[in-house]
Short mmCIF file of C-alpha atoms in Angstrom, two decimals:
data_model
loop_
_atom_site.label_atom_id
_atom_site.label_comp_id
_atom_site.label_asym_id
_atom_site.label_seq_id
_atom_site.Cartn_x
_atom_site.Cartn_y
_atom_site.Cartn_z
CA UNK A 1 0.09 -0.07 -0.02
CA UNK A 2 3.04 2.40 0.78
CA UNK A 3 5.58 0.96 -1.55
CA UNK A 4 6.61 4.46 -2.97
CA UNK A 5 7.36 7.52 -1.22
CA UNK A 6 4.25 9.50 -0.53
CA UNK A 7 3.30 13.11 -0.14
CA UNK A 8 0.50 14.11 2.09
CA UNK A 9 -2.43 15.81 0.45
CA UNK A 10 -5.00 18.12 2.25
CA UNK A 11 -4.54 18.44 5.91
CA UNK A 12 -7.20 19.60 8.04
CA UNK A 13 -8.27 19.62 11.78
CA UNK A 14 -10.62 17.12 13.21
CA UNK A 15 -13.53 18.08 15.40
CA UNK A 16 -13.69 17.38 18.82
CA UNK A 17 -16.81 15.13 18.35
CA UNK A 18 -15.12 13.13 15.63
CA UNK A 19 -11.76 12.92 17.58
CA UNK A 20 -13.93 11.40 20.54
CA UNK A 21 -15.39 8.79 17.92
CA UNK A 22 -11.57 7.84 16.84
CA UNK A 23 -10.55 7.46 20.67
CA UNK A 24 -13.65 5.14 21.22
CA UNK A 25 -12.92 3.15 17.99
CA UNK A 26 -9.16 2.78 18.88
CA UNK A 27 -10.12 1.45 22.18
CA UNK A 28 -12.72 -0.91 20.86
CA UNK A 29 -10.33 -2.38 18.21
CA UNK A 30 -7.42 -2.48 20.83
CA UNK A 31 -8.50 -2.85 24.14
CA UNK A 32 -5.14 -3.37 25.61
CA UNK A 33 -4.38 0.21 24.61
CA UNK A 34 -6.98 1.69 26.84
CA UNK A 35 -4.60 2.54 29.71
CA UNK A 36 -2.22 4.51 27.37
CA UNK A 37 -4.67 6.08 25.30
CA UNK A 38 -4.51 9.51 26.96
CA UNK A 39 -0.63 9.58 26.27
CA UNK A 40 -1.35 8.79 22.46
CA UNK A 41 -4.34 10.90 22.04
CA UNK A 42 -4.69 13.51 25.05
CA UNK A 43 -8.20 14.68 25.36
CA UNK A 44 -7.47 18.47 24.88
CA UNK A 45 -4.88 18.09 21.71
CA UNK A 46 -5.88 19.05 18.09
CA UNK A 47 -5.58 15.94 15.96
CA UNK A 48 -5.00 16.44 12.28
CA UNK A 49 -6.28 14.50 9.31
CA UNK A 50 -4.16 14.04 6.16
CA UNK A 51 -5.40 12.71 2.81
CA UNK A 52 -3.00 10.21 1.24
CA UNK A 53 -3.16 8.38 -2.03
CA UNK A 54 -5.45 5.49 -2.74
CA UNK A 55 -8.19 7.00 -0.17
CA UNK A 56 -6.12 6.40 3.02
CA UNK A 57 -6.48 8.90 5.98
CA UNK A 58 -3.78 9.44 8.30
CA UNK A 59 -4.29 10.79 11.70
CA UNK A 60 -1.58 12.79 13.26
CA UNK A 61 -0.81 14.61 16.29
CA UNK A 62 1.77 17.33 16.34
CA UNK A 63 3.26 16.22 13.26
CA UNK A 64 3.55 12.70 14.68
CA UNK A 65 1.71 10.00 12.61
CA UNK A 66 -0.47 7.97 14.98
CA UNK A 67 -2.96 5.88 12.96
CA UNK A 68 -3.98 5.39 9.28
CA UNK A 69 -7.36 4.18 7.74
CA UNK A 70 -8.23 2.89 4.15
CA UNK A 71 -11.63 3.79 3.36
CA UNK A 72 -13.98 1.62 5.90
CA UNK A 73 -11.24 -0.50 6.87
CA UNK A 74 -10.19 -0.82 10.72
CA UNK A 75 -7.95 1.93 12.07
CA UNK A 76 -4.37 0.67 12.12
CA UNK A 77 -1.77 2.32 14.15
CA UNK A 78 1.44 3.65 12.76
CA UNK A 79 4.48 1.28 13.32
CA UNK A 80 6.05 3.94 15.60
CA UNK A 81 2.94 3.68 17.98
CA UNK A 82 3.34 -0.16 17.85
CA UNK A 83 6.98 0.21 18.69
CA UNK A 84 6.14 2.51 21.65
CA UNK A 85 3.33 0.04 23.04
CA UNK A 86 4.28 -3.40 21.73
CA UNK A 87 2.39 -5.45 24.48
CA UNK A 88 -1.11 -3.83 23.41
CA UNK A 89 -1.16 -5.55 19.99
CA UNK A 90 -1.92 -8.96 18.92
CA UNK A 91 1.33 -10.42 17.21
CA UNK A 92 2.45 -13.18 14.74
CA UNK A 93 5.95 -14.14 13.91
CA UNK A 94 7.56 -14.75 10.79
CA UNK A 95 10.71 -16.92 10.09
CA UNK A 96 14.13 -15.22 8.75
CA UNK A 97 13.54 -16.34 5.35
CA UNK A 98 10.53 -14.01 4.99
CA UNK A 99 12.02 -10.80 6.66
CA UNK A 100 13.77 -9.40 3.40
CA UNK A 101 10.65 -9.97 1.40
CA UNK A 102 8.31 -8.49 3.88
CA UNK A 103 10.73 -5.38 4.24
CA UNK A 104 10.71 -4.89 0.44
CA UNK A 105 6.66 -4.83 0.22
CA UNK A 106 5.72 -8.10 -0.74
CA UNK A 107 2.71 -9.78 0.39
CA UNK A 108 3.01 -11.98 3.55
CA UNK A 109 2.68 -15.61 2.78
CA UNK A 110 1.37 -18.66 4.89
CA UNK A 111 4.96 -20.48 4.84
CA UNK A 112 6.68 -17.68 6.45
CA UNK A 113 4.36 -18.19 9.66
CA UNK A 114 4.09 -21.91 9.64
CA UNK A 115 7.68 -22.90 9.27
CA UNK A 116 9.93 -23.55 12.21
CA UNK A 117 10.93 -19.98 12.81
CA UNK A 118 7.23 -18.56 12.31
CA UNK A 119 4.83 -17.99 15.16
CA UNK A 120 1.15 -18.45 15.38
CA UNK A 121 -0.90 -17.92 18.67
CA UNK A 122 -2.29 -20.97 20.36
CA UNK A 123 -5.45 -22.57 19.65
CA UNK A 124 -7.34 -20.79 22.39
CA UNK A 125 -6.07 -17.31 21.11
CA UNK A 126 -6.75 -17.57 17.45
CA UNK A 127 -6.92 -14.68 15.19
CA UNK A 128 -9.91 -14.34 12.54
CA UNK A 129 -9.83 -12.91 9.01
CA UNK A 130 -9.81 -9.14 9.11
CA UNK A 131 -8.05 -8.93 12.51
CA UNK A 132 -5.28 -6.38 12.69
CA UNK A 133 -2.09 -7.93 13.62
CA UNK A 134 1.57 -6.97 14.16
CA UNK A 135 4.16 -9.01 12.68
CA UNK A 136 7.36 -9.58 14.52
CA UNK A 137 10.66 -11.16 12.86
CA UNK A 138 12.33 -14.22 14.24
CA UNK A 139 15.15 -12.87 16.51
CA UNK A 140 13.97 -9.36 16.63
CA UNK A 141 12.02 -7.59 19.39
CA UNK A 142 10.24 -4.93 17.50
CA UNK A 143 7.38 -5.53 14.77
CA UNK A 144 8.31 -4.90 11.07
CA UNK A 145 4.84 -4.94 9.80
CA UNK A 146 1.34 -4.30 10.87
CA UNK A 147 -1.76 -5.13 8.75
CA UNK A 148 -5.13 -6.85 8.42
CA UNK A 149 -5.12 -10.75 7.91
CA UNK A 150 -6.78 -12.30 4.74
CA UNK A 151 -7.35 -15.59 6.62
CA UNK A 152 -7.57 -16.75 10.04
CA UNK A 153 -4.74 -18.40 12.00
CA UNK A 154 -6.82 -21.80 12.09
CA UNK A 155 -7.00 -21.66 8.23
CA UNK A 156 -3.41 -20.96 7.91
CA UNK A 157 -2.30 -23.67 9.99
CA UNK A 158 -4.35 -26.11 8.03
CA UNK A 159 -3.52 -24.79 4.36
CA UNK A 160 0.21 -23.69 5.19
CA UNK A 161 0.04 -21.58 1.96
CA UNK A 162 -1.52 -18.84 0.44
CA UNK A 163 -1.60 -15.03 1.03
CA UNK A 164 -1.91 -14.25 4.76
CA UNK A 165 -1.65 -10.13 4.49
CA UNK A 166 -1.42 -8.41 1.07
CA UNK A 167 -1.48 -4.90 2.17
CA UNK A 168 0.10 -3.28 5.44
CA UNK A 169 2.58 -0.91 6.91
CA UNK A 170 6.19 -2.05 7.16
CA UNK A 171 9.50 -0.53 8.23
CA UNK A 172 11.04 1.82 5.65
CA UNK A 173 7.80 2.05 3.58
CA UNK A 174 6.61 5.29 2.38
CA UNK A 175 4.66 6.08 5.32
CA UNK A 176 7.61 5.28 7.62
CA UNK A 177 9.66 7.61 5.60
CA UNK A 178 7.21 10.37 5.28
CA UNK A 179 7.81 13.68 6.94
CA UNK A 180 4.82 15.80 8.17
CA UNK A 181 6.44 19.10 9.04
#
């Protein structure tokens, strides 16, 4: 989604009522983030909305990107937010062989998660199709990709092939490099 360098389009202020709705949506989507929401989105702060190519909306606070949303998809946190609060987001792990492909913008495929170095959650904590997850690389402590799953983890375990995540925000992509000031 953000393979090329991108330039922000129109920048507008978000109304306080809309900002409250965004806070509520973030807490609903990421319940573990609730204790930290005032640190991320202070109540009296002014949130900015930046229009990006491909109908993506970027929410920023003081020229610091926080969340983005593609049309009616769920609100997805910027990787800098994920790095700041890593324990608040659901995670899967990829093996060493998949790292270079993920960091070059390729789609995440099931073999990267089901091989020896990959990590999927236990059967009692399965993720469904459409859930937003952070992807951590084998041997690394920080997430390298965040996006929406295209198949559930149970299906990934059964099939062991196919596209798991085709769009996302990864380290070094256009959204990561974008300057907001």
